[in-house]
Short mmCIF file of N, CA and C in Angstrom, two decimals:
data_model
loop_
_atom_site.label_atom_id
_atom_site.label_comp_id
_atom_site.label_asym_id
_atom_site.label_seq_id
_atom_site.Cartn_x
_atom_site.Cartn_y
_atom_site.Cartn_z
N UNK A 1 -13.55 -16.75 -5.76
CA UNK A 1 -12.67 -17.19 -4.97
C UNK A 1 -12.96 -16.01 -3.67
N UNK A 2 -12.80 -16.62 -2.53
CA UNK A 2 -13.05 -15.52 -1.36
C UNK A 2 -11.64 -14.71 -1.19
N UNK A 3 -11.84 -13.62 -0.38
CA UNK A 3 -10.91 -12.59 0.02
C UNK A 3 -9.77 -13.62 0.79
N UNK A 4 -8.62 -13.14 0.59
CA UNK A 4 -7.51 -13.91 1.13
C UNK A 4 -7.31 -13.08 2.68
N UNK A 5 -6.49 -13.76 3.41
CA UNK A 5 -6.22 -13.66 5.05
C UNK A 5 -4.99 -12.71 4.66
N UNK A 6 -4.85 -11.69 5.43
CA UNK A 6 -3.38 -11.37 5.76
C UNK A 6 -2.69 -11.95 6.94
N UNK A 7 -1.64 -12.27 6.84
CA UNK A 7 -1.07 -12.89 8.09
C UNK A 7 0.35 -11.91 8.19
N UNK A 8 0.13 -11.33 9.36
CA UNK A 8 1.36 -10.05 9.80
C UNK A 8 2.77 -11.25 10.45
N UNK A 9 3.76 -11.09 9.63
CA UNK A 9 4.73 -12.07 10.12
C UNK A 9 6.29 -11.03 10.70
N UNK A 10 6.99 -11.40 11.15
CA UNK A 10 8.24 -10.49 11.37
C UNK A 10 9.52 -11.93 11.19
N UNK A 11 10.26 -11.08 10.30
CA UNK A 11 11.51 -11.95 10.20
C UNK A 11 12.64 -11.20 10.34
N UNK A 12 13.70 -11.57 11.67
CA UNK A 12 14.84 -10.97 12.04
C UNK A 12 15.85 -10.72 11.03
N UNK A 13 16.08 -11.96 9.99
CA UNK A 13 17.33 -11.43 9.11
C UNK A 13 16.70 -10.29 8.13
N UNK A 14 15.48 -10.29 7.89
CA UNK A 14 14.88 -9.27 6.76
C UNK A 14 14.69 -7.98 7.35
N UNK A 15 14.39 -8.16 8.69
CA UNK A 15 14.55 -6.66 9.05
C UNK A 15 16.00 -6.04 9.31
N UNK A 16 16.73 -6.85 9.82
CA UNK A 16 17.87 -6.51 10.15
C UNK A 16 18.63 -6.25 8.75
N UNK A 17 18.49 -6.64 7.61
CA UNK A 17 18.93 -6.63 6.27
C UNK A 17 18.44 -5.15 5.62
N UNK A 18 16.98 -5.06 5.57
CA UNK A 18 16.53 -3.98 5.33
C UNK A 18 16.88 -2.86 6.04
N UNK A 19 17.19 -2.72 7.35
CA UNK A 19 17.58 -1.31 8.12
C UNK A 19 18.99 -1.24 7.50
N UNK A 20 19.69 -2.54 7.60
CA UNK A 20 21.01 -1.79 6.76
C UNK A 20 21.09 -1.33 5.31
N UNK A 21 20.43 -1.77 4.68
CA UNK A 21 20.22 -0.85 3.35
C UNK A 21 19.95 0.64 3.07
N UNK A 22 19.28 0.59 3.98
CA UNK A 22 19.11 2.40 4.30
C UNK A 22 19.88 3.24 5.30
N UNK A 23 20.62 2.38 5.72
CA UNK A 23 22.15 3.04 6.73
C UNK A 23 21.38 3.18 7.97
N UNK A 24 20.54 2.23 8.41
CA UNK A 24 19.95 2.17 9.84
C UNK A 24 20.10 1.16 10.78
N UNK A 25 21.12 1.42 11.94
CA UNK A 25 21.39 0.25 12.92
C UNK A 25 20.50 -0.47 13.61
N UNK A 26 20.65 -1.79 13.26
CA UNK A 26 19.60 -2.73 13.85
C UNK A 26 19.80 -3.30 15.25
N UNK A 27 18.76 -3.14 16.24
CA UNK A 27 19.29 -3.89 17.44
C UNK A 27 18.25 -4.84 17.85
N UNK A 28 18.44 -5.51 18.89
CA UNK A 28 17.33 -6.56 19.26
C UNK A 28 16.19 -5.97 19.84
N UNK A 29 16.62 -4.52 20.30
CA UNK A 29 15.26 -4.09 20.78
C UNK A 29 14.07 -3.71 19.71
N UNK A 30 14.71 -3.41 18.37
CA UNK A 30 13.88 -3.50 16.85
C UNK A 30 13.02 -4.49 17.17
N UNK A 31 13.39 -5.80 17.44
CA UNK A 31 12.60 -7.10 17.06
C UNK A 31 11.17 -6.70 18.11
N UNK A 32 11.72 -6.64 19.38
CA UNK A 32 10.46 -6.70 20.51
C UNK A 32 9.65 -5.31 20.14
N UNK A 33 9.97 -4.19 19.57
CA UNK A 33 9.26 -3.28 19.29
C UNK A 33 8.15 -3.70 18.18
N UNK A 34 8.88 -4.56 17.20
CA UNK A 34 8.26 -5.14 15.83
C UNK A 34 7.10 -5.80 16.20
N UNK A 35 7.11 -6.75 17.37
CA UNK A 35 6.49 -7.81 17.57
C UNK A 35 5.24 -7.06 18.31
N UNK A 36 5.79 -6.24 19.32
CA UNK A 36 4.43 -5.55 19.82
C UNK A 36 3.59 -4.85 18.87
N UNK A 37 4.47 -3.83 18.07
CA UNK A 37 3.37 -3.36 16.71
C UNK A 37 2.60 -4.39 16.23
N UNK A 38 3.22 -5.61 16.01
CA UNK A 38 2.18 -6.39 14.90
C UNK A 38 0.82 -6.67 15.63
N UNK A 39 0.91 -6.84 16.83
CA UNK A 39 -0.35 -7.16 17.79
C UNK A 39 -1.25 -6.09 17.61
N UNK A 40 -0.86 -4.73 17.46
CA UNK A 40 -1.62 -3.71 17.46
C UNK A 40 -2.10 -3.50 16.01
N UNK A 41 -1.37 -3.85 14.96
CA UNK A 41 -1.75 -3.77 13.29
C UNK A 41 -2.59 -4.92 13.36
N UNK A 42 -2.49 -6.31 13.72
CA UNK A 42 -3.37 -7.11 13.79
C UNK A 42 -4.86 -6.82 14.08
N UNK A 43 -4.94 -6.18 15.12
CA UNK A 43 -6.06 -5.60 15.59
C UNK A 43 -6.90 -4.78 14.90
N UNK A 44 -6.06 -3.52 14.59
CA UNK A 44 -6.98 -2.44 13.78
C UNK A 44 -7.17 -3.29 12.50
N UNK A 45 -6.53 -4.05 11.71
CA UNK A 45 -6.54 -4.60 10.60
C UNK A 45 -8.05 -5.71 10.63
N UNK A 46 -8.14 -6.20 11.51
CA UNK A 46 -9.03 -7.24 11.71
C UNK A 46 -10.42 -6.40 11.74
N UNK A 47 -10.51 -5.30 12.04
CA UNK A 47 -11.70 -4.58 11.82
C UNK A 47 -12.13 -3.93 10.40
N UNK A 48 -10.99 -3.97 9.72
CA UNK A 48 -11.18 -3.62 8.35
C UNK A 48 -10.97 -4.64 7.06
N UNK A 49 -10.45 -5.45 7.36
CA UNK A 49 -9.94 -6.60 6.38
C UNK A 49 -10.88 -7.15 5.37
N UNK A 50 -11.80 -7.54 6.19
CA UNK A 50 -13.10 -8.01 5.29
C UNK A 50 -13.83 -7.06 4.32
N UNK A 51 -13.84 -5.90 4.75
CA UNK A 51 -14.61 -4.93 3.90
C UNK A 51 -13.62 -4.61 2.73
N UNK A 52 -12.45 -3.91 3.20
CA UNK A 52 -11.26 -3.48 2.25
C UNK A 52 -11.03 -4.53 0.97
N UNK A 53 -10.72 -5.82 1.56
CA UNK A 53 -10.37 -6.72 0.32
C UNK A 53 -11.67 -7.41 -0.17
N UNK A 54 -12.85 -7.25 0.10
CA UNK A 54 -13.94 -7.71 -0.53
C UNK A 54 -14.22 -6.38 -1.78
N UNK A 55 -13.95 -5.21 -1.30
CA UNK A 55 -14.07 -4.01 -2.18
C UNK A 55 -13.37 -4.07 -3.19
N UNK A 56 -12.20 -4.37 -3.25
CA UNK A 56 -11.03 -4.57 -4.48
C UNK A 56 -11.92 -5.09 -5.72
N UNK A 57 -12.22 -6.43 -5.55
CA UNK A 57 -12.78 -7.39 -6.70
C UNK A 57 -14.16 -6.46 -6.94
N UNK A 58 -15.23 -6.04 -6.07
CA UNK A 58 -16.14 -5.49 -6.23
C UNK A 58 -16.14 -4.21 -7.24
N UNK A 59 -15.25 -3.15 -6.75
CA UNK A 59 -15.03 -2.00 -7.33
C UNK A 59 -14.18 -2.43 -8.74
N UNK A 60 -13.60 -3.30 -9.21
CA UNK A 60 -12.94 -3.50 -10.33
C UNK A 60 -13.41 -4.61 -11.06
N UNK A 61 -14.26 -5.65 -10.51
CA UNK A 61 -14.68 -6.85 -11.61
C UNK A 61 -13.49 -7.88 -11.60
N UNK A 62 -12.33 -7.54 -11.02
CA UNK A 62 -11.42 -8.48 -10.99
C UNK A 62 -11.48 -9.48 -9.80
N UNK A 63 -10.85 -10.38 -9.69
CA UNK A 63 -11.07 -11.68 -8.56
C UNK A 63 -9.81 -11.92 -7.80
N UNK A 64 -9.62 -12.23 -6.43
CA UNK A 64 -8.63 -12.58 -5.70
C UNK A 64 -8.04 -13.69 -6.17
N UNK A 65 -7.10 -14.32 -6.47
CA UNK A 65 -6.48 -15.46 -6.55
C UNK A 65 -5.57 -15.91 -5.93
N UNK A 66 -5.69 -15.53 -4.43
CA UNK A 66 -4.54 -15.90 -3.84
C UNK A 66 -5.28 -16.29 -2.31
N UNK A 67 -5.09 -16.94 -1.58
CA UNK A 67 -5.89 -17.53 -0.40
C UNK A 67 -5.26 -16.86 0.96
N UNK A 68 -3.92 -16.68 0.85
CA UNK A 68 -3.39 -15.97 1.89
C UNK A 68 -2.19 -15.07 1.65
N UNK A 69 -1.78 -14.02 2.42
CA UNK A 69 -0.85 -13.08 2.15
C UNK A 69 -0.01 -12.91 3.20
N UNK A 70 1.12 -13.09 3.13
CA UNK A 70 2.06 -12.98 4.22
C UNK A 70 2.66 -11.37 4.18
N UNK A 71 2.68 -10.91 5.19
CA UNK A 71 2.65 -9.20 5.19
C UNK A 71 4.13 -9.35 6.13
N UNK A 72 5.31 -9.10 5.58
CA UNK A 72 6.20 -8.81 6.69
C UNK A 72 6.03 -7.41 7.18
N UNK A 73 6.55 -7.60 8.62
CA UNK A 73 6.37 -6.28 9.15
C UNK A 73 7.87 -5.79 9.89
N UNK A 74 8.63 -4.81 9.26
CA UNK A 74 9.81 -4.33 9.54
C UNK A 74 10.01 -2.99 10.36
N UNK A 75 11.11 -3.07 10.91
CA UNK A 75 10.91 -1.66 11.60
C UNK A 75 11.44 -0.45 10.66
N UNK A 76 12.57 -0.50 10.08
CA UNK A 76 12.92 0.58 8.90
C UNK A 76 12.73 -0.14 7.47
N UNK A 77 12.80 0.61 6.49
CA UNK A 77 12.78 0.47 5.14
C UNK A 77 11.47 1.01 4.30
N UNK A 78 11.15 0.61 3.25
CA UNK A 78 10.52 1.06 2.46
C UNK A 78 9.33 0.10 2.42
N UNK A 79 7.78 0.71 2.32
CA UNK A 79 6.83 -0.63 2.03
C UNK A 79 6.80 -0.87 0.80
N UNK A 80 6.83 -2.01 0.52
CA UNK A 80 6.40 -2.50 -1.12
C UNK A 80 5.57 -3.84 -1.03
N UNK A 81 5.30 -4.02 -2.21
CA UNK A 81 4.18 -5.39 -2.40
C UNK A 81 4.63 -6.70 -2.76
N UNK A 82 5.99 -6.91 -3.38
CA UNK A 82 6.59 -8.26 -3.51
C UNK A 82 8.02 -8.66 -2.86
N UNK A 83 8.27 -8.90 -1.48
CA UNK A 83 7.12 -9.43 -0.65
C UNK A 83 6.60 -8.21 -0.01
N UNK A 84 5.31 -8.71 0.26
CA UNK A 84 4.41 -7.24 0.97
C UNK A 84 5.14 -7.30 2.09
N UNK A 85 5.66 -5.77 2.53
CA UNK A 85 6.13 -5.46 3.57
C UNK A 85 5.81 -4.31 3.69
N UNK A 86 5.50 -4.01 5.14
CA UNK A 86 5.25 -2.64 5.77
C UNK A 86 6.12 -2.19 6.68
N UNK A 87 6.33 -0.98 7.15
CA UNK A 87 7.38 -0.88 8.00
C UNK A 87 6.76 -0.13 9.08
N UNK A 88 7.33 0.21 10.69
CA UNK A 88 6.60 1.18 11.64
C UNK A 88 7.46 2.32 11.82
N UNK A 89 8.45 2.36 11.41
CA UNK A 89 9.29 3.65 11.55
C UNK A 89 9.56 4.35 10.46
N UNK A 90 9.61 5.69 10.78
CA UNK A 90 9.78 6.52 9.67
C UNK A 90 11.38 6.91 9.48
N UNK A 91 11.67 7.39 8.36
CA UNK A 91 13.30 7.54 8.04
C UNK A 91 14.16 8.11 9.31
N UNK A 92 13.34 8.95 10.18
CA UNK A 92 13.87 9.56 11.42
C UNK A 92 13.94 8.76 12.50
N UNK A 93 13.11 7.67 12.67
CA UNK A 93 13.24 6.75 13.99
C UNK A 93 11.81 7.09 14.66
N UNK A 94 11.01 7.94 14.01
CA UNK A 94 9.79 7.90 15.04
C UNK A 94 9.06 7.15 14.45
N UNK A 95 8.13 6.69 15.42
CA UNK A 95 6.99 5.73 15.09
C UNK A 95 5.71 6.17 14.13
N UNK A 96 5.46 5.39 13.01
CA UNK A 96 4.18 5.90 12.37
C UNK A 96 3.05 5.68 12.77
N UNK A 97 2.06 6.46 12.54
CA UNK A 97 0.61 6.47 13.20
C UNK A 97 0.17 5.33 12.67
N UNK A 98 -0.99 4.52 13.33
CA UNK A 98 -1.32 3.50 12.89
C UNK A 98 -2.30 3.67 11.43
N UNK A 99 -2.89 4.92 11.22
CA UNK A 99 -3.46 5.19 10.24
C UNK A 99 -2.15 5.06 8.57
N UNK A 100 -1.23 5.71 9.38
CA UNK A 100 -0.15 5.88 8.33
C UNK A 100 0.27 4.17 7.68
N UNK A 101 0.24 3.48 8.76
CA UNK A 101 0.85 1.93 8.60
C UNK A 101 -0.13 1.62 8.02
N UNK A 102 -2.00 1.42 8.08
CA UNK A 102 -2.90 0.94 7.42
C UNK A 102 -2.81 1.52 6.02
N UNK A 103 -2.79 2.74 5.91
CA UNK A 103 -2.62 3.10 4.40
C UNK A 103 -1.76 2.57 3.61
N UNK A 104 -0.38 2.27 4.48
CA UNK A 104 0.61 1.77 3.44
C UNK A 104 0.15 0.34 2.93
N UNK A 105 -0.26 -0.33 4.03
CA UNK A 105 -0.93 -1.60 3.82
C UNK A 105 -1.85 -1.73 2.89
N UNK A 106 -2.77 -1.01 2.72
CA UNK A 106 -3.73 -0.99 1.62
C UNK A 106 -3.14 -0.50 0.35
N UNK A 107 -2.34 0.49 0.27
CA UNK A 107 -1.81 0.69 -0.69
C UNK A 107 -0.99 -0.62 -1.44
N UNK A 108 -0.18 -1.09 -0.68
CA UNK A 108 0.45 -2.40 -1.05
C UNK A 108 -0.35 -3.64 -1.21
N UNK A 109 -1.26 -3.65 -1.01
CA UNK A 109 -2.48 -4.81 -1.18
C UNK A 109 -2.81 -4.31 -2.24
N UNK A 110 -3.47 -3.27 -2.67
CA UNK A 110 -3.81 -3.05 -4.12
C UNK A 110 -2.59 -3.28 -5.08
N UNK A 111 -1.56 -3.13 -4.79
CA UNK A 111 -0.49 -3.98 -5.83
C UNK A 111 -0.42 -5.07 -5.96
N UNK A 112 -0.73 -5.73 -4.92
CA UNK A 112 -0.72 -7.20 -4.83
C UNK A 112 -1.97 -7.41 -5.66
N UNK A 113 -2.90 -7.26 -5.37
CA UNK A 113 -4.41 -7.67 -6.04
C UNK A 113 -4.28 -7.15 -7.45
N UNK A 114 -3.51 -6.17 -8.04
CA UNK A 114 -3.95 -5.83 -9.37
C UNK A 114 -2.85 -6.94 -9.86
N UNK A 115 -1.40 -7.36 -9.37
CA UNK A 115 -0.63 -8.06 -10.03
C UNK A 115 -0.95 -9.62 -10.00
N UNK A 116 -1.84 -10.10 -9.16
CA UNK A 116 -2.22 -11.59 -9.01
C UNK A 116 -3.89 -11.67 -9.49
N UNK A 117 -4.55 -10.71 -9.98
CA UNK A 117 -6.11 -11.05 -10.24
C UNK A 117 -6.36 -10.60 -11.94
N UNK A 118 -5.14 -10.63 -12.43
CA UNK A 118 -5.34 -10.83 -13.99
C UNK A 118 -5.34 -9.41 -14.59
N UNK A 119 -5.03 -8.15 -13.85
CA UNK A 119 -5.24 -7.03 -14.52
C UNK A 119 -4.14 -7.14 -15.55
N UNK A 120 -4.21 -6.52 -16.55
CA UNK A 120 -3.72 -6.51 -17.92
C UNK A 120 -2.74 -5.03 -17.73
N UNK A 121 -1.62 -5.35 -17.61
CA UNK A 121 -0.75 -4.19 -17.54
C UNK A 121 -0.33 -3.52 -19.05
N UNK A 122 -0.92 -4.07 -19.85
CA UNK A 122 -1.10 -3.14 -21.21
C UNK A 122 -2.05 -2.03 -20.79
N UNK A 123 -2.68 -2.00 -19.88
CA UNK A 123 -3.59 -0.86 -19.52
C UNK A 123 -2.35 0.41 -19.24
N UNK A 124 -1.18 0.23 -18.81
CA UNK A 124 -0.61 0.97 -18.13
C UNK A 124 0.08 2.03 -19.75
N UNK A 125 -0.11 1.11 -20.96
CA UNK A 125 0.24 2.19 -22.30
C UNK A 125 -0.53 3.25 -22.31
N UNK A 126 -1.66 3.21 -21.72
CA UNK A 126 -2.58 4.45 -22.07
C UNK A 126 -1.69 5.73 -21.44
N UNK A 127 -0.67 5.55 -20.69
CA UNK A 127 -0.20 6.73 -19.82
C UNK A 127 1.47 6.73 -20.23
N UNK A 128 1.90 6.41 -21.54
CA UNK A 128 3.06 6.29 -21.98
C UNK A 128 4.06 7.40 -22.08
N UNK A 129 3.37 8.26 -21.52
CA UNK A 129 4.25 9.66 -21.45
C UNK A 129 4.89 10.00 -20.10
N UNK A 130 3.98 9.46 -19.37
CA UNK A 130 4.57 9.24 -17.84
C UNK A 130 5.70 8.33 -17.70
N UNK A 131 6.35 8.82 -16.28
CA UNK A 131 7.76 7.66 -15.90
C UNK A 131 6.94 6.37 -15.59
N UNK A 132 7.84 5.41 -15.44
CA UNK A 132 7.63 3.99 -15.24
C UNK A 132 6.66 4.02 -13.75
N UNK A 133 7.25 4.59 -12.75
CA UNK A 133 6.58 4.59 -11.45
C UNK A 133 5.58 5.25 -11.41
N UNK A 134 5.17 6.49 -12.24
CA UNK A 134 3.99 7.12 -12.32
C UNK A 134 2.91 5.92 -12.85
N UNK A 135 3.32 5.81 -14.13
CA UNK A 135 2.26 4.80 -14.69
C UNK A 135 1.89 3.49 -13.71
N UNK A 136 2.62 2.94 -12.89
CA UNK A 136 2.33 1.93 -12.38
C UNK A 136 1.44 2.30 -11.23
N UNK A 137 1.59 3.38 -10.84
CA UNK A 137 0.85 3.86 -9.57
C UNK A 137 -0.53 4.53 -9.78
N UNK A 138 -0.81 4.64 -11.03
CA UNK A 138 -2.46 5.28 -11.26
C UNK A 138 -3.46 4.60 -11.18
N UNK A 139 -3.15 3.37 -11.54
CA UNK A 139 -4.41 2.55 -11.09
C UNK A 139 -4.43 1.78 -9.90
N UNK A 140 -3.53 2.42 -8.76
CA UNK A 140 -3.44 1.83 -7.72
C UNK A 140 -3.99 2.80 -7.05
N UNK A 141 -3.41 4.16 -7.11
CA UNK A 141 -4.24 5.08 -6.71
C UNK A 141 -5.38 5.69 -6.66
N UNK A 142 -6.09 5.19 -7.87
CA UNK A 142 -7.45 5.23 -8.31
C UNK A 142 -8.14 4.62 -7.03
N UNK A 143 -8.11 3.18 -7.31
CA UNK A 143 -8.45 2.30 -6.12
C UNK A 143 -8.34 2.65 -5.00
N UNK A 144 -7.00 3.08 -4.42
CA UNK A 144 -6.92 3.56 -3.33
C UNK A 144 -7.66 4.77 -2.83
N UNK A 145 -7.92 5.74 -3.57
CA UNK A 145 -8.95 6.84 -3.32
C UNK A 145 -10.28 6.17 -3.05
N UNK A 146 -10.72 5.50 -4.04
CA UNK A 146 -11.91 4.56 -3.93
C UNK A 146 -12.10 4.04 -2.59
N UNK A 147 -11.23 3.24 -1.94
CA UNK A 147 -11.50 2.76 -0.91
C UNK A 147 -11.09 3.57 0.54
N UNK A 148 -10.16 4.75 0.36
CA UNK A 148 -10.16 5.76 1.41
C UNK A 148 -11.60 6.64 1.58
N UNK A 149 -12.12 6.70 0.46
CA UNK A 149 -13.66 7.56 0.73
C UNK A 149 -14.59 6.84 0.91
N UNK A 150 -14.33 5.65 0.72
CA UNK A 150 -15.53 4.44 0.98
C UNK A 150 -15.33 4.09 2.69
N UNK A 151 -14.26 3.96 2.74
CA UNK A 151 -14.17 3.62 4.63
C UNK A 151 -13.35 4.48 5.62
N UNK A 152 -12.85 5.38 4.80
CA UNK A 152 -11.84 6.03 5.78
C UNK A 152 -12.70 7.63 5.85
N UNK A 153 -12.93 8.14 4.87
CA UNK A 153 -13.59 9.50 4.72
C UNK A 153 -12.35 10.43 3.83
N UNK A 154 -12.86 11.56 3.69
CA UNK A 154 -12.18 12.74 3.07
C UNK A 154 -10.91 13.10 3.89
N UNK A 155 -10.78 13.05 4.92
CA UNK A 155 -9.96 13.68 5.63
C UNK A 155 -8.64 12.79 5.49
N UNK A 156 -8.82 11.26 5.83
CA UNK A 156 -7.65 10.42 5.49
C UNK A 156 -7.49 10.31 4.13
N UNK A 157 -8.27 10.91 3.17
CA UNK A 157 -7.60 10.84 1.61
C UNK A 157 -6.75 11.89 1.73
N UNK A 158 -7.27 13.08 2.55
CA UNK A 158 -6.28 14.33 2.31
C UNK A 158 -5.47 14.23 2.63
N UNK A 159 -5.16 13.44 3.87
CA UNK A 159 -3.61 13.13 4.48
C UNK A 159 -2.84 12.51 3.66
N UNK A 160 -3.24 11.50 2.89
CA UNK A 160 -2.63 10.45 2.25
C UNK A 160 -2.05 11.46 1.13
N UNK A 161 -2.77 12.39 0.19
CA UNK A 161 -2.50 12.97 -0.98
C UNK A 161 -1.44 14.22 -0.27
N UNK A 162 -1.65 14.78 0.75
CA UNK A 162 -0.72 15.80 1.60
C UNK A 162 0.69 15.21 1.80
N UNK A 163 0.66 13.95 2.14
CA UNK A 163 1.86 13.03 2.53
C UNK A 163 2.69 12.98 1.06
N UNK A 164 1.99 12.54 0.09
CA UNK A 164 2.52 12.55 -1.21
C UNK A 164 3.33 13.85 -1.82
N UNK A 165 2.41 14.98 -1.32
CA UNK A 165 2.82 16.32 -1.89
C UNK A 165 4.30 16.61 -0.61
N UNK A 166 4.22 16.10 0.15
CA UNK A 166 5.35 16.53 1.16
C UNK A 166 6.67 15.83 0.71
N UNK A 167 6.61 14.67 0.16
CA UNK A 167 7.83 13.97 -0.26
C UNK A 167 7.91 14.17 -1.70
N UNK A 168 7.48 15.14 -2.30
CA UNK A 168 7.19 15.67 -3.47
C UNK A 168 9.00 15.85 -4.53
N UNK A 169 9.66 16.09 -3.24
CA UNK A 169 11.21 16.63 -3.89
C UNK A 169 11.90 15.50 -3.83
N UNK A 170 11.70 14.28 -3.16
CA UNK A 170 12.43 13.03 -3.17
C UNK A 170 11.57 11.91 -4.32
N UNK A 171 10.27 12.16 -4.08
CA UNK A 171 9.53 11.31 -4.93
C UNK A 171 8.35 12.12 -6.01
N UNK A 172 8.72 12.70 -6.61
CA UNK A 172 7.77 13.25 -7.72
C UNK A 172 6.42 12.86 -8.26
N UNK A 173 6.88 11.57 -8.56
CA UNK A 173 6.02 10.65 -8.97
C UNK A 173 4.64 10.61 -8.49
N UNK A 174 4.71 10.54 -6.87
CA UNK A 174 3.61 9.90 -6.32
C UNK A 174 2.76 11.28 -6.42
N UNK A 175 3.33 12.43 -6.12
CA UNK A 175 2.08 13.69 -6.44
C UNK A 175 1.51 13.73 -7.75
N UNK A 176 2.52 13.35 -8.55
CA UNK A 176 2.01 13.53 -10.06
C UNK A 176 0.58 12.41 -10.38
N UNK A 177 1.06 11.44 -9.89
CA UNK A 177 -0.19 10.35 -9.92
C UNK A 177 -1.39 11.02 -9.38
N UNK A 178 -1.64 11.52 -8.04
CA UNK A 178 -2.55 12.20 -7.59
C UNK A 178 -3.04 13.25 -8.36
N UNK A 179 -2.28 13.89 -9.07
CA UNK A 179 -2.58 14.78 -10.26
C UNK A 179 -3.70 14.28 -11.20
N UNK A 180 -2.86 13.19 -11.68
CA UNK A 180 -3.43 12.65 -12.61
C UNK A 180 -5.01 11.83 -12.49
N UNK A 181 -4.89 11.27 -11.35
CA UNK A 181 -6.15 10.63 -10.42
C UNK A 181 -7.28 11.58 -10.43
N UNK A 182 -6.95 12.91 -10.07
CA UNK A 182 -8.05 13.99 -9.90
C UNK A 182 -8.29 14.78 -11.01
N UNK A 183 -7.42 14.59 -12.11
CA UNK A 183 -7.85 15.13 -13.54
C UNK A 183 -8.90 14.46 -14.38
N UNK A 184 -8.61 13.01 -14.34
CA UNK A 184 -9.05 11.97 -15.13
C UNK A 184 -10.58 11.31 -14.45
N UNK A 185 -10.05 11.49 -13.15
CA UNK A 185 -11.56 10.85 -12.17
C UNK A 185 -11.19 9.69 -11.76
N UNK A 186 -10.93 9.64 -10.34
CA UNK A 186 -10.85 7.88 -10.04
C UNK A 186 -11.69 6.97 -10.47
N UNK A 187 -12.94 7.27 -10.49
CA UNK A 187 -14.23 6.50 -11.11
C UNK A 187 -13.81 5.95 -12.47
N UNK A 188 -13.49 7.01 -13.61
CA UNK A 188 -12.81 6.49 -14.85
C UNK A 188 -11.90 5.82 -14.94
N UNK A 189 -10.90 6.12 -14.01
CA UNK A 189 -9.69 5.19 -14.40
C UNK A 189 -10.16 3.87 -13.80
N UNK A 190 -10.57 3.53 -12.74
CA UNK A 190 -10.98 2.50 -11.92
C UNK A 190 -12.11 1.62 -13.47
N UNK A 191 -13.01 2.50 -14.02
CA UNK A 191 -13.86 1.87 -15.09
C UNK A 191 -12.81 0.80 -16.09
N UNK A 192 -11.77 1.56 -16.19
CA UNK A 192 -10.76 1.07 -17.45
C UNK A 192 -10.10 -0.09 -16.86
N UNK A 193 -9.97 -0.16 -15.43
CA UNK A 193 -9.47 -1.69 -14.94
C UNK A 193 -10.41 -2.69 -15.27
N UNK A 194 -11.56 -2.37 -15.22
CA UNK A 194 -12.49 -3.65 -15.62
C UNK A 194 -12.56 -4.11 -17.25
N UNK A 195 -12.03 -3.13 -18.01
CA UNK A 195 -12.12 -3.49 -19.57
C UNK A 195 -11.27 -4.77 -19.91
#
C-alpha cells in the first residue's frame, strides 16, 4: 500500500475540551489562530510528507495499512496518536516553533504507523524492567532518531533529545528512552522491529 495522506483538521469542541482539561481558558481567537497555523503546518509538511512516510516502511519492513490519517490540530493540550493530535501552544501559552510541531507530528505518526502496520507489541516484553511508558517509546524513538538523522540532521536530533531532558522532572520516561536508544543503538532496535 502507498503511504497515507495526512489531513489536518480543526474541531472547535475538541480544542475547547482539551484546553479545559489542562486548565486553559479557550476563546474564539484560539480557533482563528489554529486555523492560520494549520495552513503553515500544511505547507511545511507538504515538503516532508512523502519522504518521511515512505521511510517508515523502508526502514522497518512493515507496511502502511491506512490510506488517510486525520490529524487534529489544537491550541493547547498534549500531542498523542489516537486520535492523532498535535498542539500549537506550549503550557505557558507561547507558540511552538514549526520544528517542534513537525517533530511532535513525526513522533505521533510513528506511533500510528507501528500500531496499524502489524508491529508485534510482544516486542515490548524485551524491556519488561522498564515502565510501560518507556517500553512503549523505545521503538518509536529509535525510528524517530533514524528519521531525524536522515531528513533533519544531527542538530535537530540534539534539540529533540535536549527537550526530553528538559522535561525529565515531569516525564523521566522520555529521557530514559533516549538513554536506551543510545546504549542499544537505534539501528539495532529498528532491526528488532523487522523480526
